[in-house]
Short mmCIF file of C-alpha atoms and ligand atoms in Angstrom, two decimals:
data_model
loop_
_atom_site.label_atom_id
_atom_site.label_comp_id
_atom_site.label_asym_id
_atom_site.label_seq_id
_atom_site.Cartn_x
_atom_site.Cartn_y
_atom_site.Cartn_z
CA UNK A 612 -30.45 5.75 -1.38
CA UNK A 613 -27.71 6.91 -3.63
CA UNK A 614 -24.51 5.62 -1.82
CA UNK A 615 -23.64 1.53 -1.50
CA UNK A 616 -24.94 -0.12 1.14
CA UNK A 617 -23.02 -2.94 2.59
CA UNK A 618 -24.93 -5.98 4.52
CA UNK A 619 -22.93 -5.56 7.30
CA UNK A 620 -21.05 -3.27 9.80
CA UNK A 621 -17.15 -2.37 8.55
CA UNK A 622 -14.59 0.33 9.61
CA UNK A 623 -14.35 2.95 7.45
CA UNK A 624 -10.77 3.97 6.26
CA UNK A 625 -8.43 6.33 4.27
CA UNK A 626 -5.08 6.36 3.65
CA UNK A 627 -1.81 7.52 3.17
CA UNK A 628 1.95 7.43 3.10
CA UNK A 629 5.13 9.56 5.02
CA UNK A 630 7.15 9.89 1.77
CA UNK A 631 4.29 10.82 -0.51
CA UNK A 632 2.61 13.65 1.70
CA UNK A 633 5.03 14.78 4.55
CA UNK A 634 7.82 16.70 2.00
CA UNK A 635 10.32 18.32 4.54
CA UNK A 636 12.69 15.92 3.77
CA UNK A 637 15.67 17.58 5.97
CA UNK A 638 13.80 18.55 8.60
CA UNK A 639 14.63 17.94 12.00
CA UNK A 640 17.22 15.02 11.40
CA UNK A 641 15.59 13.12 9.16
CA UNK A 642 17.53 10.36 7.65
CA UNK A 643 17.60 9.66 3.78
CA UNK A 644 15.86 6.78 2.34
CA UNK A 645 16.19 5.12 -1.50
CA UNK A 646 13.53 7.40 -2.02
CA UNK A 647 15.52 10.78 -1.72
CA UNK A 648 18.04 9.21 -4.17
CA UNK A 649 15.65 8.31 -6.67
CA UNK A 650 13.89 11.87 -6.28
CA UNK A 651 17.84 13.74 -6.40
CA UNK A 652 18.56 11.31 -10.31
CA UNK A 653 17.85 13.36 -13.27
CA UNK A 654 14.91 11.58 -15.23
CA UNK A 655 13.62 8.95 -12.52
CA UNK A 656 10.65 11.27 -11.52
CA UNK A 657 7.80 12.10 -14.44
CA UNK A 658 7.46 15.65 -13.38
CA UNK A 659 11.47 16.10 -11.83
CA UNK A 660 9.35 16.70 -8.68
CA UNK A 661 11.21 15.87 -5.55
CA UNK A 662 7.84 15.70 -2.99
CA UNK A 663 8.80 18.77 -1.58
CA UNK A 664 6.64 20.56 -0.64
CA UNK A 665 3.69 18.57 -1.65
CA UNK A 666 1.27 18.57 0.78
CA UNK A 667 3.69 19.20 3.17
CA UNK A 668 2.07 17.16 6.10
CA UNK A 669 4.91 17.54 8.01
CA UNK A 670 3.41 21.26 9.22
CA UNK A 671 0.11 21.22 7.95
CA UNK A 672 -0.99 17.40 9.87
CA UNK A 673 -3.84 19.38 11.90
CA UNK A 674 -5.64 20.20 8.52
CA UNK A 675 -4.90 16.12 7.74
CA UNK A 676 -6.69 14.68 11.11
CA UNK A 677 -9.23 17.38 10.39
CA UNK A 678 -10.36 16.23 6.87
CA UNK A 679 -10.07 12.81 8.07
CA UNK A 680 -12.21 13.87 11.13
CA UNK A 681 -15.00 15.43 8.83
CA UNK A 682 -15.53 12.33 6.56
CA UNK A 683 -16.24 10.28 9.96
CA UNK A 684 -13.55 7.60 9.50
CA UNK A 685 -12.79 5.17 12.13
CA UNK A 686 -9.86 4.72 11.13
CA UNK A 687 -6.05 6.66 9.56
CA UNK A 688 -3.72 4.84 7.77
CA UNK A 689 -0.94 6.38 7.64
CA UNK A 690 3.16 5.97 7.18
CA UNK A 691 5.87 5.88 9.66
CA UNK A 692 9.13 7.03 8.09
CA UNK A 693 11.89 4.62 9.23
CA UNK A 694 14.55 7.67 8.31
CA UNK A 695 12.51 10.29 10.65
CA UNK A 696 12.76 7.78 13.55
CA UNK A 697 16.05 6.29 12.83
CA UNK A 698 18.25 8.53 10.71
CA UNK A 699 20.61 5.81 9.57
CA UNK A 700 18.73 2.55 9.98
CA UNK A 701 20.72 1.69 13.30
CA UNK A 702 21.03 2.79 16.56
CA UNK A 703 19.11 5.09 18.86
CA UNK A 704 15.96 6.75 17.74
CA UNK A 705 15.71 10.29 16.76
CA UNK A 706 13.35 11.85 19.63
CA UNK A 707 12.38 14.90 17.44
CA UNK A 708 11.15 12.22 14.57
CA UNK A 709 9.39 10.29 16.89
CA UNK A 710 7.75 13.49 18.08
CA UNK A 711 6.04 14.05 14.50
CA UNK A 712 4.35 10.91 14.89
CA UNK A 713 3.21 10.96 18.75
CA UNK A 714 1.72 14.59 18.03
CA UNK A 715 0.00 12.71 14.87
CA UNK A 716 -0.87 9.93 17.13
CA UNK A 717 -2.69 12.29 19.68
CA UNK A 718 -4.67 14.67 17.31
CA UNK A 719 -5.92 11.27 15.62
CA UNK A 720 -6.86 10.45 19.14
CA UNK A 721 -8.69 13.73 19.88
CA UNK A 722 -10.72 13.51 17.07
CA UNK A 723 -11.99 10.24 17.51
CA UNK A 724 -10.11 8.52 14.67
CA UNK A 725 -7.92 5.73 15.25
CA UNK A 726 -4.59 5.75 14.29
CA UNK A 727 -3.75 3.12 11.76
CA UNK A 728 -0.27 3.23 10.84
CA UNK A 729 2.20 1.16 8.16
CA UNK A 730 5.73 1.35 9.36
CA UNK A 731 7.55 0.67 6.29
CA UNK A 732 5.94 2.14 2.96
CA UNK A 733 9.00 1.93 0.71
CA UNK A 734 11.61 4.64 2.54
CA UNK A 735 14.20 2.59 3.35
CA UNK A 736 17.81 4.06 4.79
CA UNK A 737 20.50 4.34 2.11
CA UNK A 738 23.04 3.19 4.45
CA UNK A 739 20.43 -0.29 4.94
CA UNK A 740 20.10 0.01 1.49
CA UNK A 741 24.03 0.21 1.30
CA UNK A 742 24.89 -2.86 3.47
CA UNK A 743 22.46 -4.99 0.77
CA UNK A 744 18.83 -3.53 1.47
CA UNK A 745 15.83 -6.09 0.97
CA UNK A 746 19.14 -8.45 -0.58
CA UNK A 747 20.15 -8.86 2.94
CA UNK A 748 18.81 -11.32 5.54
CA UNK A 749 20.00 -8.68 7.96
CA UNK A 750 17.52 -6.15 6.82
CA UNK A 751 14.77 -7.58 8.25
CA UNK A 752 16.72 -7.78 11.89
CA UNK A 753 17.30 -3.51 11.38
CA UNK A 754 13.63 -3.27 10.62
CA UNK A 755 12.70 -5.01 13.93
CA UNK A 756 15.03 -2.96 15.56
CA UNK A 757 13.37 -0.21 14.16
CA UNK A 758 9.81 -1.22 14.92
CA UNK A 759 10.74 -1.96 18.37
CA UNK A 760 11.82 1.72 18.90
CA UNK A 761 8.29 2.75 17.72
CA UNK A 762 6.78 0.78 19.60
CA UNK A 763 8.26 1.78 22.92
CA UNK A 764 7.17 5.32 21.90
CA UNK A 765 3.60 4.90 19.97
CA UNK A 766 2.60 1.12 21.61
CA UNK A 767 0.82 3.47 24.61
CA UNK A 768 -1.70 4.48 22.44
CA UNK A 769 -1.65 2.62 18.98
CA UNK A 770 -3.07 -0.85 18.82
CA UNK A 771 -3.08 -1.14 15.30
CA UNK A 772 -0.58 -1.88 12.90
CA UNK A 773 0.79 -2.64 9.18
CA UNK A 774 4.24 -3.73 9.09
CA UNK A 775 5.04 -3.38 5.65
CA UNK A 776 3.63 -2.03 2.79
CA UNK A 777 3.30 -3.84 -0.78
CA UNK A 778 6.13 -6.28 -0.50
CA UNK A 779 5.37 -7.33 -4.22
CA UNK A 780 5.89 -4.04 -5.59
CA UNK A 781 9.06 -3.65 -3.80
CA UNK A 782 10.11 -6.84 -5.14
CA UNK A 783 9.12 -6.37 -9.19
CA UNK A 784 9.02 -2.84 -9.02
CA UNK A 785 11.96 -2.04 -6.90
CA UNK A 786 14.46 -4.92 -7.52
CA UNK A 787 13.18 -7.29 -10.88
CA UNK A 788 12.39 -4.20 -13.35
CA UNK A 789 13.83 -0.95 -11.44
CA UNK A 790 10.58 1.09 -12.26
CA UNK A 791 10.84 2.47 -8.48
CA UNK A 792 13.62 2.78 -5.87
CA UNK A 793 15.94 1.50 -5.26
CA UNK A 794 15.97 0.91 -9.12
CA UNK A 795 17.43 -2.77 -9.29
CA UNK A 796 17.00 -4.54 -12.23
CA UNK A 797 17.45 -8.19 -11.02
CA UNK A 798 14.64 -9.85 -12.58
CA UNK A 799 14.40 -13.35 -10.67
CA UNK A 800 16.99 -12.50 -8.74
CA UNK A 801 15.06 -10.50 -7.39
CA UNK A 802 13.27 -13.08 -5.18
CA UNK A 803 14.94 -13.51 -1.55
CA UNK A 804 13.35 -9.82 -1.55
CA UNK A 805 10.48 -11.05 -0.90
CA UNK A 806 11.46 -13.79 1.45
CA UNK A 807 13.63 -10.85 3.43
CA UNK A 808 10.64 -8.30 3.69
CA UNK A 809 8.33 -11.15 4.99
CA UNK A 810 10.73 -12.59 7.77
CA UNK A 811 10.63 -8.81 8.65
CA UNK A 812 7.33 -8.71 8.45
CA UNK A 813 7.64 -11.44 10.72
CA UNK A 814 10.29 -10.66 13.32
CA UNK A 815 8.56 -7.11 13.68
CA UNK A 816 5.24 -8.73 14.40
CA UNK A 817 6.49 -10.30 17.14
CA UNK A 818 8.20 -7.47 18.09
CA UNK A 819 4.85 -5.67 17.91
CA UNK A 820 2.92 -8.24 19.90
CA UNK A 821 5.33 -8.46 23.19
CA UNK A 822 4.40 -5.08 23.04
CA UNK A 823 0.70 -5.13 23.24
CA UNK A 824 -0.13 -4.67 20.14
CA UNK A 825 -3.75 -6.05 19.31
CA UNK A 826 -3.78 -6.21 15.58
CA UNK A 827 -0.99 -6.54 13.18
CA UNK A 828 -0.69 -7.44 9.59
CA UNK A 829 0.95 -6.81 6.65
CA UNK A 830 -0.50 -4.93 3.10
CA UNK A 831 -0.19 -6.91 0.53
CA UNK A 832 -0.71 -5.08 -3.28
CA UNK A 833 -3.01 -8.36 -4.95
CA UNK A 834 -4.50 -7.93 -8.35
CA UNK A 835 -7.21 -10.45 -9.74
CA UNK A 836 -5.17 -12.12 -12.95
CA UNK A 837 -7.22 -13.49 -15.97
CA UNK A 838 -5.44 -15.00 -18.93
CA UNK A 839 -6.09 -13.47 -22.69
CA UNK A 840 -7.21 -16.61 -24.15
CA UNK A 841 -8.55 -19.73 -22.67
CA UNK A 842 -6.04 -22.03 -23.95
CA UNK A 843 -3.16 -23.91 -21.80
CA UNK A 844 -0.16 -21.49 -23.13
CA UNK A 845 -2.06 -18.38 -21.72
CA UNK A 846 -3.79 -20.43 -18.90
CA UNK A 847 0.32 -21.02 -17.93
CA UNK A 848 0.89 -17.24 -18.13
CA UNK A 849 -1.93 -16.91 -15.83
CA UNK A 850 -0.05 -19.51 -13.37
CA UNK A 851 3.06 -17.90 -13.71
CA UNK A 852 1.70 -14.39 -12.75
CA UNK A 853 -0.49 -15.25 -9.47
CA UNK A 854 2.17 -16.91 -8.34
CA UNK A 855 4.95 -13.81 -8.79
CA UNK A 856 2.32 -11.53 -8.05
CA UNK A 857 0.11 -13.01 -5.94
CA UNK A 858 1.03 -16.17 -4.22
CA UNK A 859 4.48 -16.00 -2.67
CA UNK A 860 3.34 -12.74 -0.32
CA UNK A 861 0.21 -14.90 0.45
CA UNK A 862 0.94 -18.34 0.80
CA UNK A 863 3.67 -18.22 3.25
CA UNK A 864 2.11 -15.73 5.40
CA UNK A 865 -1.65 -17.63 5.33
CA UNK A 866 -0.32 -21.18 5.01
CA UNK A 867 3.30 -21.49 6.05
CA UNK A 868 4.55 -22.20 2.83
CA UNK A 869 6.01 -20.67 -0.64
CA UNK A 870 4.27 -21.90 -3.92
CA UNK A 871 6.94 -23.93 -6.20
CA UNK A 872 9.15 -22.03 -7.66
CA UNK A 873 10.66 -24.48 -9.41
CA UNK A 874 9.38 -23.66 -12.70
CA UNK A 875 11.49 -19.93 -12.09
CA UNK A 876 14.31 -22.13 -11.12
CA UNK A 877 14.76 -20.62 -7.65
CA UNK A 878 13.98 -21.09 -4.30
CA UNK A 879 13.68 -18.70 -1.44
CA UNK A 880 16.59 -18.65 0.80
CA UNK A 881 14.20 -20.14 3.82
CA UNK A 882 16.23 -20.83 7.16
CA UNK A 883 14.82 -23.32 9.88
CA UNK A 884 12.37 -21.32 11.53
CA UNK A 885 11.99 -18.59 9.15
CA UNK A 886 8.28 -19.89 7.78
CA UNK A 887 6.78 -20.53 11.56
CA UNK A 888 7.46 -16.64 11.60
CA UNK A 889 5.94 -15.47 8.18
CA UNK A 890 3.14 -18.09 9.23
CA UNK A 891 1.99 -17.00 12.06
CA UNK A 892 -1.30 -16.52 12.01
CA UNK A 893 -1.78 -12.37 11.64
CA UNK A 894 -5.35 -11.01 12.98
CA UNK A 895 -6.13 -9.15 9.33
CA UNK A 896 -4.99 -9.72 5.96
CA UNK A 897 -4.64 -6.62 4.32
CA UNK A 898 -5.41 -6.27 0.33
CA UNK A 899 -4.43 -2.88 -1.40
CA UNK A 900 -6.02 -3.62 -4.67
CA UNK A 901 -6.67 -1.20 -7.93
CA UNK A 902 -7.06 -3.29 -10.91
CA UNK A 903 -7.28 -6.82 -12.68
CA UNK A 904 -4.07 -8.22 -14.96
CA UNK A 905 -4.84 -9.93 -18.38
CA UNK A 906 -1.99 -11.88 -19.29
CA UNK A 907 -1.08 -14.01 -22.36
CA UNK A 908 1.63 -16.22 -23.36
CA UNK A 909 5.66 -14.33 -23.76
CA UNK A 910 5.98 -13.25 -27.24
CA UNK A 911 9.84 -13.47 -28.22
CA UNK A 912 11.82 -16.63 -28.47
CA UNK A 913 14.07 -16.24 -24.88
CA UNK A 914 11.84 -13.56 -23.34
CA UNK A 915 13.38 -14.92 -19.36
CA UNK A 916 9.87 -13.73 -18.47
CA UNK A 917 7.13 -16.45 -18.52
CA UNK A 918 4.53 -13.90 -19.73
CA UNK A 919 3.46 -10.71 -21.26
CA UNK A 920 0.82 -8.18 -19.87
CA UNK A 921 -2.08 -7.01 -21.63
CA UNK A 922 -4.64 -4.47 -21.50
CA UNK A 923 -7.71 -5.76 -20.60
CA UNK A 924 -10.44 -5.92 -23.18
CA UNK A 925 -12.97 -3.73 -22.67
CA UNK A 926 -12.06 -1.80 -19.55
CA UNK A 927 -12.65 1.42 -19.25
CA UNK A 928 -9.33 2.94 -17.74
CA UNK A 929 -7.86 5.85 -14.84
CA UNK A 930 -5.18 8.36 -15.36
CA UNK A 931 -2.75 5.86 -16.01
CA UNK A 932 -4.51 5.01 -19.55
CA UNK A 933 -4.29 0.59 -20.35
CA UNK A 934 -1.69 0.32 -17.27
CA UNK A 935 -4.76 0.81 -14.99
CA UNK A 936 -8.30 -0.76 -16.19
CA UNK A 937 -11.38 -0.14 -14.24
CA UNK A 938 -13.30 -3.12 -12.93
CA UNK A 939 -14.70 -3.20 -9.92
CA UNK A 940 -16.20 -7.45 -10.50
CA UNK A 941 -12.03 -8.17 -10.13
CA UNK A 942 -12.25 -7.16 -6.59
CA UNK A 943 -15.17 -9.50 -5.81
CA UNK A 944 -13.44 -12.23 -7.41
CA UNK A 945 -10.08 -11.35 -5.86
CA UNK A 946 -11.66 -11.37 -2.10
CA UNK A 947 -13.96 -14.48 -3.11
CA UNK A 948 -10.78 -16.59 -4.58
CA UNK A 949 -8.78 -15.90 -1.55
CA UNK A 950 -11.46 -16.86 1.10
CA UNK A 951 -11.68 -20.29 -1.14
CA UNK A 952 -7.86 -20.68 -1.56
CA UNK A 953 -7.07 -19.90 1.86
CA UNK A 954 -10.05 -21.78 4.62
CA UNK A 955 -10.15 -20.03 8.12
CA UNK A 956 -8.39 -16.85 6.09
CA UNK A 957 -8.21 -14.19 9.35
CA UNK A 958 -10.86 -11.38 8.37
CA UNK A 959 -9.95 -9.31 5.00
CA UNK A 960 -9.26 -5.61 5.26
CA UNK A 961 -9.65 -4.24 2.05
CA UNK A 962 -6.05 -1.49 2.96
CA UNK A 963 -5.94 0.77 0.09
CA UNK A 964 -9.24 1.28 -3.15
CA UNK A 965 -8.71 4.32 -5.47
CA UNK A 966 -7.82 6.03 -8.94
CA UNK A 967 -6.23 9.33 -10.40
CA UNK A 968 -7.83 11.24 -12.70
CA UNK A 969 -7.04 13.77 -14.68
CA UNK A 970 -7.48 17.04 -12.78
CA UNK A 971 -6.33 20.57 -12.66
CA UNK A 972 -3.41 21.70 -10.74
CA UNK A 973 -5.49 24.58 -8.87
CA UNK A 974 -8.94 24.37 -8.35
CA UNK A 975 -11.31 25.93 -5.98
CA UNK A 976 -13.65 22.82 -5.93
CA UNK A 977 -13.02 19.11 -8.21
CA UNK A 978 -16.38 17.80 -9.23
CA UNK A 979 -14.55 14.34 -9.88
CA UNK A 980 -17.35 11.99 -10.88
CA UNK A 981 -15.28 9.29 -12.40
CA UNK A 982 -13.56 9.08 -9.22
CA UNK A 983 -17.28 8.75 -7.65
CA UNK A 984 -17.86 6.34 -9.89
CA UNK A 985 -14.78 4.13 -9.39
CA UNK A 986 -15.14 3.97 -5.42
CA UNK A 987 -18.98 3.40 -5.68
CA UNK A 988 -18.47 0.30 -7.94
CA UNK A 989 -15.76 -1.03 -5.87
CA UNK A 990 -17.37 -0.45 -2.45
CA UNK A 991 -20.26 -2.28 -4.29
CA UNK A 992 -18.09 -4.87 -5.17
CA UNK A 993 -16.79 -5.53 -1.52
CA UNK A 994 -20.54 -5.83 -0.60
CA UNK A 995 -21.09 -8.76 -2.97
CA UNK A 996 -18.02 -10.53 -1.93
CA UNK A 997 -19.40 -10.14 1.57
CA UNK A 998 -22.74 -11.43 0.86
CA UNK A 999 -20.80 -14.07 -1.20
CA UNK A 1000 -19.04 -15.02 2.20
CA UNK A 1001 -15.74 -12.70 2.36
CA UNK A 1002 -15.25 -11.70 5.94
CA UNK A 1003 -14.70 -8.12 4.68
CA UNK A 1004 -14.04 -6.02 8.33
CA UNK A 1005 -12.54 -2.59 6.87
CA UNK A 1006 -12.55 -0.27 3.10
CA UNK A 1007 -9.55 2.14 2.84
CA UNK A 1008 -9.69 4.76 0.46
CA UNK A 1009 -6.41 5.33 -1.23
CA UNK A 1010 -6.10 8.42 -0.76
CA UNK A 1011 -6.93 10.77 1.48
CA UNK A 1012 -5.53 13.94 -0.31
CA UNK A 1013 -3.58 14.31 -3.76
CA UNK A 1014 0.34 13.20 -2.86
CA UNK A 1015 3.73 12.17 -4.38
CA UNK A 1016 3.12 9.19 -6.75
CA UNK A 1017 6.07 8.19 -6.72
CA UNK A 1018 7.81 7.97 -10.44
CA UNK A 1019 4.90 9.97 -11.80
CA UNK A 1020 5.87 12.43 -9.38
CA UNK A 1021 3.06 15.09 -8.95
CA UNK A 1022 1.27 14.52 -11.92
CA UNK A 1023 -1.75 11.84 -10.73
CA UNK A 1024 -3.59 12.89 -8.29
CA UNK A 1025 -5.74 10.19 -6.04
CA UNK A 1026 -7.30 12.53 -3.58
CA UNK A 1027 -10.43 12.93 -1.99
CA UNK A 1028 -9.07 16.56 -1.31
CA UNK A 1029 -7.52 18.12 -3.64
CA UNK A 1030 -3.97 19.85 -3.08
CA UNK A 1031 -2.05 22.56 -4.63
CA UNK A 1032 0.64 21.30 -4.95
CA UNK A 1033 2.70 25.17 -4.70
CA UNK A 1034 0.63 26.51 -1.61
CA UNK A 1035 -0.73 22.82 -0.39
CA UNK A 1036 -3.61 24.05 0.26
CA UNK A 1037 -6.47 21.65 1.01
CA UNK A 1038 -9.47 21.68 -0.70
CA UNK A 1039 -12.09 18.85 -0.65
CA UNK A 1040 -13.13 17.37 -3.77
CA UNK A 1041 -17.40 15.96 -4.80
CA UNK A 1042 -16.11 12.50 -3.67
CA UNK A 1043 -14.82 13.58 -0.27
CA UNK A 1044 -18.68 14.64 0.23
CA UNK A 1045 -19.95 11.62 -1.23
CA UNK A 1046 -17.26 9.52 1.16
CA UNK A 1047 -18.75 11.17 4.29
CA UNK A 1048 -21.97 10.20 2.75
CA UNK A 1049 -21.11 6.60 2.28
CA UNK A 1050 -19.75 6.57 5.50
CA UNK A 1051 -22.70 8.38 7.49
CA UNK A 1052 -25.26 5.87 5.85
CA UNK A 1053 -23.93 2.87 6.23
CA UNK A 1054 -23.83 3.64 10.21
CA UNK A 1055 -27.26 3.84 10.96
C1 GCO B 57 1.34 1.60 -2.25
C2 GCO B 57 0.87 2.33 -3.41
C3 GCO B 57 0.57 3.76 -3.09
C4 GCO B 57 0.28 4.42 -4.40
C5 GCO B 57 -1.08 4.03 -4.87
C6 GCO B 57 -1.38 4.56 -6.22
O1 GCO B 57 2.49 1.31 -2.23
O2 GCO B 57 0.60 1.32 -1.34
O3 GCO B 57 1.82 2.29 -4.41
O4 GCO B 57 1.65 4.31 -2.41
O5 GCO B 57 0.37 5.78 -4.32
O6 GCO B 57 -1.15 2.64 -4.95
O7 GCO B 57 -0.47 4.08 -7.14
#
């Protein structure tokens, strides 16, 4: 046969997120998050795109459940904006927002997929954002306030659920280096970020579970780091990196404990209590992974940071040129290290796989064999980490149509259906096909 097999039974995903596909940004009440801020400041967006209209999901969700319908998936993942349900962060929910998502909900149900949702993928309220955002301890209390009024709405029919989305990149992205909203640029200050979006994490979960939730989880971003050189100075880059990276979103949530960060100098602003929550055992972990890291020693005599990135030698690379090399071994290795690192791991879902291309901006049909190419190797890849013991339960395709990547605006496209980005009209691309394929084959 033509498409991967894997040696066992997994659930079948794509995904998705509110900011990136829904556009109608004032729509009935809808709150602003950092996002609209970052979209509204001359020269932060690529493209000076603002994600409106995009693929306007917001009207056009039927066509969504129906293209996720026709490529058999189990499962949607999807985003919950925290501004459509709570306009300001606080208070009451906004019944019209909560609508969106119900009438989401129940056309996933009709179809036969199940609705998979993230409630926070990187839209948070300017006024939380105001009042400290991911600074604050107290943003991780609004966000359980928040998930409970989801809950009470949603928790009928959705079992499933990602509390937050990438943590990491909000952290070095969003608060170290100020390459995405809200645009801090705190470097290791930038730390109790990540302590404040786990207890979140956390305090929602629990949230979540009184509720009768049966599966919840967070989506961690993990990439598979390899030093340059194999001496100790770039073997100490490499150490530096998993742990920033890597380590303090997984340690604390699958052992109950941060790495030392006493080689940063810092510490995470724990409270008594605080790590029982992170640690609670979650009933997934959830990787979104893309690509390896190759780091090497920091060039520079003060450089604060305790290594440089590299390209990686030899890697063929996506639409993102050296930023992004292709190798799908990295993602064998990356589910393989963490079922060693981390005995009685809960099962792996692997929560978002994909690559841009270069690709036209209208097109009646995408023959996109690269991106073909990139999902076969890495859905190959999860089958070798399973047969090398990974408990590997679900693949998510990132994405399910072309969207709003964020600073690059509209100008990578990760699709399996391509939009226009004028009319947002849907049109599926070769690897949607060859995803329905996968997906149909590995079921019998
Ligand atoms: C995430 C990701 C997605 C991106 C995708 C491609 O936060 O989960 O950033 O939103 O669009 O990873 O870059």
């Amino acid at each position: 046969p033509d498409v991967p097999e894997l040696p066992r039974r997994i659930r079948w995903s794509a995904a998705t997120a509110a900011f990136q596909i829904e556009g109608a940004r004032a729509a009935d009440g809808r709150g602003r998050s950092v996002w609209d801020q970052w979209v509204e400041t001359p020269d932060k967006v690529i493209d000076g795109s603002t994600a409106e209209p995009g693929p306007d999901s917001y009207h056009r969700w039927p066509e969504d459940v129906a293209l996720a319908a026709g490529l058999g998936l189990d499962r949607y993942r999807f985003s919950i904006s925290w501004t459509r349900v709570q306009p300001d962060g606080t208070g009451g929910a906004n019944s019209a927002g909560l609508d969106y998502y119900s009438r989401l909900v129940d056309g996933l149900l009709e179809a036969g997929v199940t609705p998979f949702p993230t409630l926070y993928h990187w839209d948070l309220p300017v006024p939380v954002h105001e009042a400290g955002g991911w600074c604050s301890r107290d943003t991780a209390a609004r966000f359980a306030d928040y998930t409970a009024l989801v809950v009470d709405r949603l928790g009928d029919r959705v079992k499933n659920w990602y509390t937050i989305n990438e943590p990491a990149m909000t952290t070095l992205q969003g608060y170290a280096v100020g390459a995405l909203a809200p645009g801090e640029f705190l470097l290791f200050d930038a730390l109790p970020t990540a302590h404040h979006q786990l207890l979140a994490h956390g305090l929602a979960s629990t949230v979540l579970r009184s509720a009768g939730a049966e599966a919840v989880g967070v989506a961690n971003n993990h990439t598979h780091v390899r030093a340059l050189r194999d001496d100790d100075a770039d073997r100490a880059a490499l150490e530096a990196y998993d742990i920033l990276h890597n380590r303090i979103f997984a340690d604390p949530i699958l052992t109950g404990a941060y790495p030392d960060l006493a080689a940063f100098g810092y510490e995470m602003p724990v409270r008594d209590g605080d790590l029982e929550l992170i640690g609670a055992r979650p009933d997934f972990y959830a990787v979104n992974f893309y690509n390896p890291t190759t780091v090497t020693a920091p060039t520079g005599a003060d450089n604060p940071i305790p290594f440089d990135i590299v390209p990686t030698p030899g890697a063929p690379v996506t639409g993102f040129g050296e930023e992004w090399p292709i190798v799908p071994e990295a993602l064998t290795g990356l589910l393989l290290d963490f079922t060693e690192r981390y005995p009685g791991l809960p099962p792996l879902i692997v929560s978002e796989n994909g690559a841009s291309f270069p690709e036209p901006a209208r097109a009646g049909f995408v023959d996109d064999t690269d991106r073909i190419s990139f999902l076969d190797g890495h859905i190959r890849a999860v089958a070798r980490a399973i047969d090398g013991g990974a408990d590997v339960e679900e693949y998510t395709v990132w994405s399910l149509l072309d969207n709003f990547e964020w600073a690059d605006g509209f100008t990578q496209r990760f699709g399996l259906v391509h939009v226009d980005f004028d009319t947002a009209e849907r049109t599926p691309k070769a690897s949607y096909d060859w995803y329905r394929r996968v997906i149909d084959g590995n079921r019998r």
